[in-house]
């Protein structure tokens, strides 16, 4: 099924356990709560990237 192809491919490339992924999602949710009211979306994404600096392979940016 083409719908799941990207997810299956990424699972094979990055090898991140679900417990680690849940921790990442939780940390991003906390950053969202702390950043409530900020108008600069770029600053929010910089905060996310700095929270996980050096832990994983870099994610390419769009643009």
CSV table of N, CA and C in Angstrom, one decimal:
chain,number,residue,atom,x,y,z
A,1,UNK,N,0.8,-1.2,0.0
A,1,UNK,CA,0.0,0.0,0.0
A,1,UNK,C,0.9,1.2,0.0
A,2,UNK,N,0.6,2.2,-0.9
A,2,UNK,CA,1.4,3.4,-1.0
A,2,UNK,C,1.3,4.3,0.1
A,3,UNK,N,0.2,4.2,0.9
A,3,UNK,CA,0.0,5.1,2.0
A,3,UNK,C,1.0,4.9,3.1
A,4,UNK,N,1.5,3.7,3.3
A,4,UNK,CA,2.5,3.5,4.4
A,4,UNK,C,3.9,3.4,4.0
A,5,UNK,N,4.2,3.6,2.7
A,5,UNK,CA,5.6,3.5,2.2
A,5,UNK,C,6.6,4.4,2.9
A,6,UNK,N,6.2,5.7,3.0
A,6,UNK,CA,7.2,6.6,3.6
A,6,UNK,C,7.5,6.3,5.1
A,7,UNK,N,6.5,5.9,5.8
A,7,UNK,CA,6.7,5.5,7.2
A,7,UNK,C,7.6,4.3,7.4
A,8,UNK,N,7.3,3.3,6.5
A,8,UNK,CA,8.2,2.1,6.6
A,8,UNK,C,9.6,2.4,6.2
A,9,UNK,N,9.8,3.2,5.2
A,9,UNK,CA,11.1,3.6,4.7
A,9,UNK,C,11.8,4.3,5.8
A,10,UNK,N,11.2,5.3,6.4
A,10,UNK,CA,11.8,6.1,7.5
A,10,UNK,C,12.1,5.2,8.7
A,11,UNK,N,11.3,4.2,9.0
A,11,UNK,CA,11.6,3.3,10.1
A,11,UNK,C,12.9,2.5,9.9
A,12,UNK,N,13.1,2.2,8.6
A,12,UNK,CA,14.3,1.4,8.3
A,12,UNK,C,15.5,2.3,8.3
A,13,UNK,N,15.4,3.6,8.0
A,13,UNK,CA,16.5,4.5,7.9
A,13,UNK,C,17.0,5.0,9.3
A,14,UNK,N,16.0,5.4,10.1
A,14,UNK,CA,16.3,6.1,11.4
A,14,UNK,C,16.4,5.3,12.6
A,15,UNK,N,15.8,4.1,12.7
A,15,UNK,CA,15.9,3.2,13.8
A,15,UNK,C,15.7,3.9,15.2
A,16,UNK,N,14.6,4.6,15.3
A,16,UNK,CA,14.3,5.2,16.6
A,16,UNK,C,13.2,4.4,17.3
A,17,UNK,N,13.4,4.0,18.5
A,17,UNK,CA,12.4,3.2,19.2
A,17,UNK,C,11.2,4.1,19.6
A,18,UNK,N,10.1,3.5,19.8
A,18,UNK,CA,8.9,4.2,20.1
A,18,UNK,C,9.0,4.9,21.4
A,19,UNK,N,9.7,4.4,22.4
A,19,UNK,CA,9.8,5.1,23.6
A,19,UNK,C,10.6,6.4,23.5
A,20,UNK,N,11.6,6.4,22.7
A,20,UNK,CA,12.4,7.6,22.4
A,20,UNK,C,11.6,8.6,21.6
A,21,UNK,N,10.8,8.1,20.7
A,21,UNK,CA,9.9,9.0,19.9
A,21,UNK,C,8.9,9.6,20.8
A,22,UNK,N,8.3,8.9,21.7
A,22,UNK,CA,7.3,9.5,22.6
A,22,UNK,C,8.0,10.5,23.5
A,23,UNK,N,9.2,10.3,23.9
A,23,UNK,CA,9.9,11.4,24.7
A,23,UNK,C,10.2,12.6,23.9
A,24,UNK,N,10.5,12.4,22.6
A,24,UNK,CA,10.7,13.6,21.7
A,24,UNK,C,9.4,14.4,21.5
A,25,UNK,N,8.3,13.6,21.3
A,25,UNK,CA,7.0,14.3,21.1
A,25,UNK,C,6.6,15.0,22.4
A,26,UNK,N,6.9,14.4,23.6
A,26,UNK,CA,6.5,15.1,24.8
A,26,UNK,C,7.3,16.4,25.0
A,27,UNK,N,8.6,16.3,24.7
A,27,UNK,CA,9.4,17.5,24.8
A,27,UNK,C,9.0,18.6,23.9
A,28,UNK,N,8.6,18.3,22.7
A,28,UNK,CA,8.1,19.3,21.8
A,28,UNK,C,6.7,19.9,22.3
A,29,UNK,N,5.9,19.1,22.9
A,29,UNK,CA,4.6,19.6,23.5
A,29,UNK,C,4.9,20.6,24.6
A,30,UNK,N,5.9,20.3,25.4
A,30,UNK,CA,6.3,21.2,26.5
A,30,UNK,C,6.8,22.5,25.9
A,31,UNK,N,7.6,22.4,24.9
A,31,UNK,CA,8.1,23.6,24.3
A,31,UNK,C,7.0,24.4,23.7
A,32,UNK,N,6.0,23.8,23.1
A,32,UNK,CA,4.8,24.5,22.6
A,32,UNK,C,4.1,25.2,23.7
A,33,UNK,N,4.0,24.6,24.9
A,33,UNK,CA,3.3,25.2,26.0
A,33,UNK,C,4.0,26.4,26.5
A,34,UNK,N,5.3,26.3,26.5
A,34,UNK,CA,6.2,27.4,27.0
A,34,UNK,C,6.2,28.5,26.0
A,35,UNK,N,6.1,28.2,24.7
A,35,UNK,CA,6.2,29.2,23.7
A,35,UNK,C,4.8,29.8,23.3
A,36,UNK,N,3.8,29.5,24.1
A,36,UNK,CA,2.5,30.1,23.8
A,36,UNK,C,2.6,31.6,23.8
A,37,UNK,N,2.1,32.2,22.8
A,37,UNK,CA,2.1,33.7,22.7
A,37,UNK,C,3.2,34.3,21.9
A,38,UNK,N,4.3,33.4,21.6
A,38,UNK,CA,5.4,33.9,20.7
A,38,UNK,C,4.8,34.1,19.3
A,39,UNK,N,5.2,35.1,18.7
A,39,UNK,CA,4.8,35.4,17.3
A,39,UNK,C,5.7,34.9,16.3
A,40,UNK,N,7.0,34.6,16.7
A,40,UNK,CA,8.0,34.2,15.7
A,40,UNK,C,8.1,32.7,15.6
A,41,UNK,N,7.5,32.1,14.5
A,41,UNK,CA,7.5,30.7,14.4
A,41,UNK,C,8.9,30.1,14.1
A,42,UNK,N,9.8,30.9,13.5
A,42,UNK,CA,11.1,30.5,13.2
A,42,UNK,C,11.9,30.3,14.5
A,43,UNK,N,11.6,31.1,15.5
A,43,UNK,CA,12.3,31.0,16.8
A,43,UNK,C,11.8,29.7,17.5
A,44,UNK,N,10.5,29.4,17.4
A,44,UNK,CA,10.0,28.1,17.9
A,44,UNK,C,10.7,26.9,17.3
A,45,UNK,N,10.9,26.9,16.0
A,45,UNK,CA,11.6,25.8,15.4
A,45,UNK,C,13.1,25.7,15.8
A,46,UNK,N,13.7,26.9,16.0
A,46,UNK,CA,15.1,26.9,16.5
A,46,UNK,C,15.2,26.3,17.9
A,47,UNK,N,14.2,26.6,18.7
A,47,UNK,CA,14.2,26.0,20.1
A,47,UNK,C,14.1,24.5,20.0
A,48,UNK,N,13.2,24.0,19.1
A,48,UNK,CA,13.1,22.6,19.0
A,48,UNK,C,14.4,22.0,18.5
A,49,UNK,N,15.0,22.6,17.5
A,49,UNK,CA,16.3,22.0,17.0
A,49,UNK,C,17.4,22.1,18.1
A,50,UNK,N,17.4,23.2,18.9
A,50,UNK,CA,18.5,23.3,19.9
A,50,UNK,C,18.2,22.3,21.0
A,51,UNK,N,17.0,21.9,21.3
A,51,UNK,CA,16.6,20.9,22.3
A,51,UNK,C,17.2,19.5,22.0
A,52,UNK,N,17.4,19.2,20.7
A,52,UNK,CA,17.8,17.9,20.3
A,52,UNK,C,19.1,18.0,19.5
A,53,UNK,N,19.9,19.0,19.8
A,53,UNK,CA,21.2,19.2,19.1
A,53,UNK,C,22.2,18.0,19.4
A,54,UNK,N,22.6,17.4,18.3
A,54,UNK,CA,23.7,16.4,18.4
A,54,UNK,C,23.1,15.0,18.7
A,55,UNK,N,21.8,14.8,18.9
A,55,UNK,CA,21.3,13.5,19.3
A,55,UNK,C,20.9,12.7,18.1
A,56,UNK,N,20.5,13.3,17.0
A,56,UNK,CA,20.0,12.5,15.8
A,56,UNK,C,20.7,13.1,14.6
A,57,UNK,N,20.5,12.4,13.5
A,57,UNK,CA,20.9,13.0,12.2
A,57,UNK,C,20.1,14.2,11.9
A,58,UNK,N,20.7,15.2,11.3
A,58,UNK,CA,19.9,16.5,11.0
A,58,UNK,C,18.8,16.2,10.1
A,59,UNK,N,17.7,16.9,10.3
A,59,UNK,CA,16.6,16.9,9.4
A,59,UNK,C,16.7,18.0,8.4
A,60,UNK,N,16.6,17.7,7.1
A,60,UNK,CA,16.8,18.8,6.1
A,60,UNK,C,15.7,19.8,6.3
A,61,UNK,N,16.0,21.1,6.1
A,61,UNK,CA,15.0,22.1,6.2
A,61,UNK,C,14.4,22.4,4.8
A,62,UNK,N,13.2,22.9,4.8
A,62,UNK,CA,12.5,23.2,3.6
A,62,UNK,C,12.9,24.7,3.2
A,63,UNK,N,13.2,24.9,2.0
A,63,UNK,CA,13.4,26.3,1.6
A,63,UNK,C,14.8,26.7,1.2
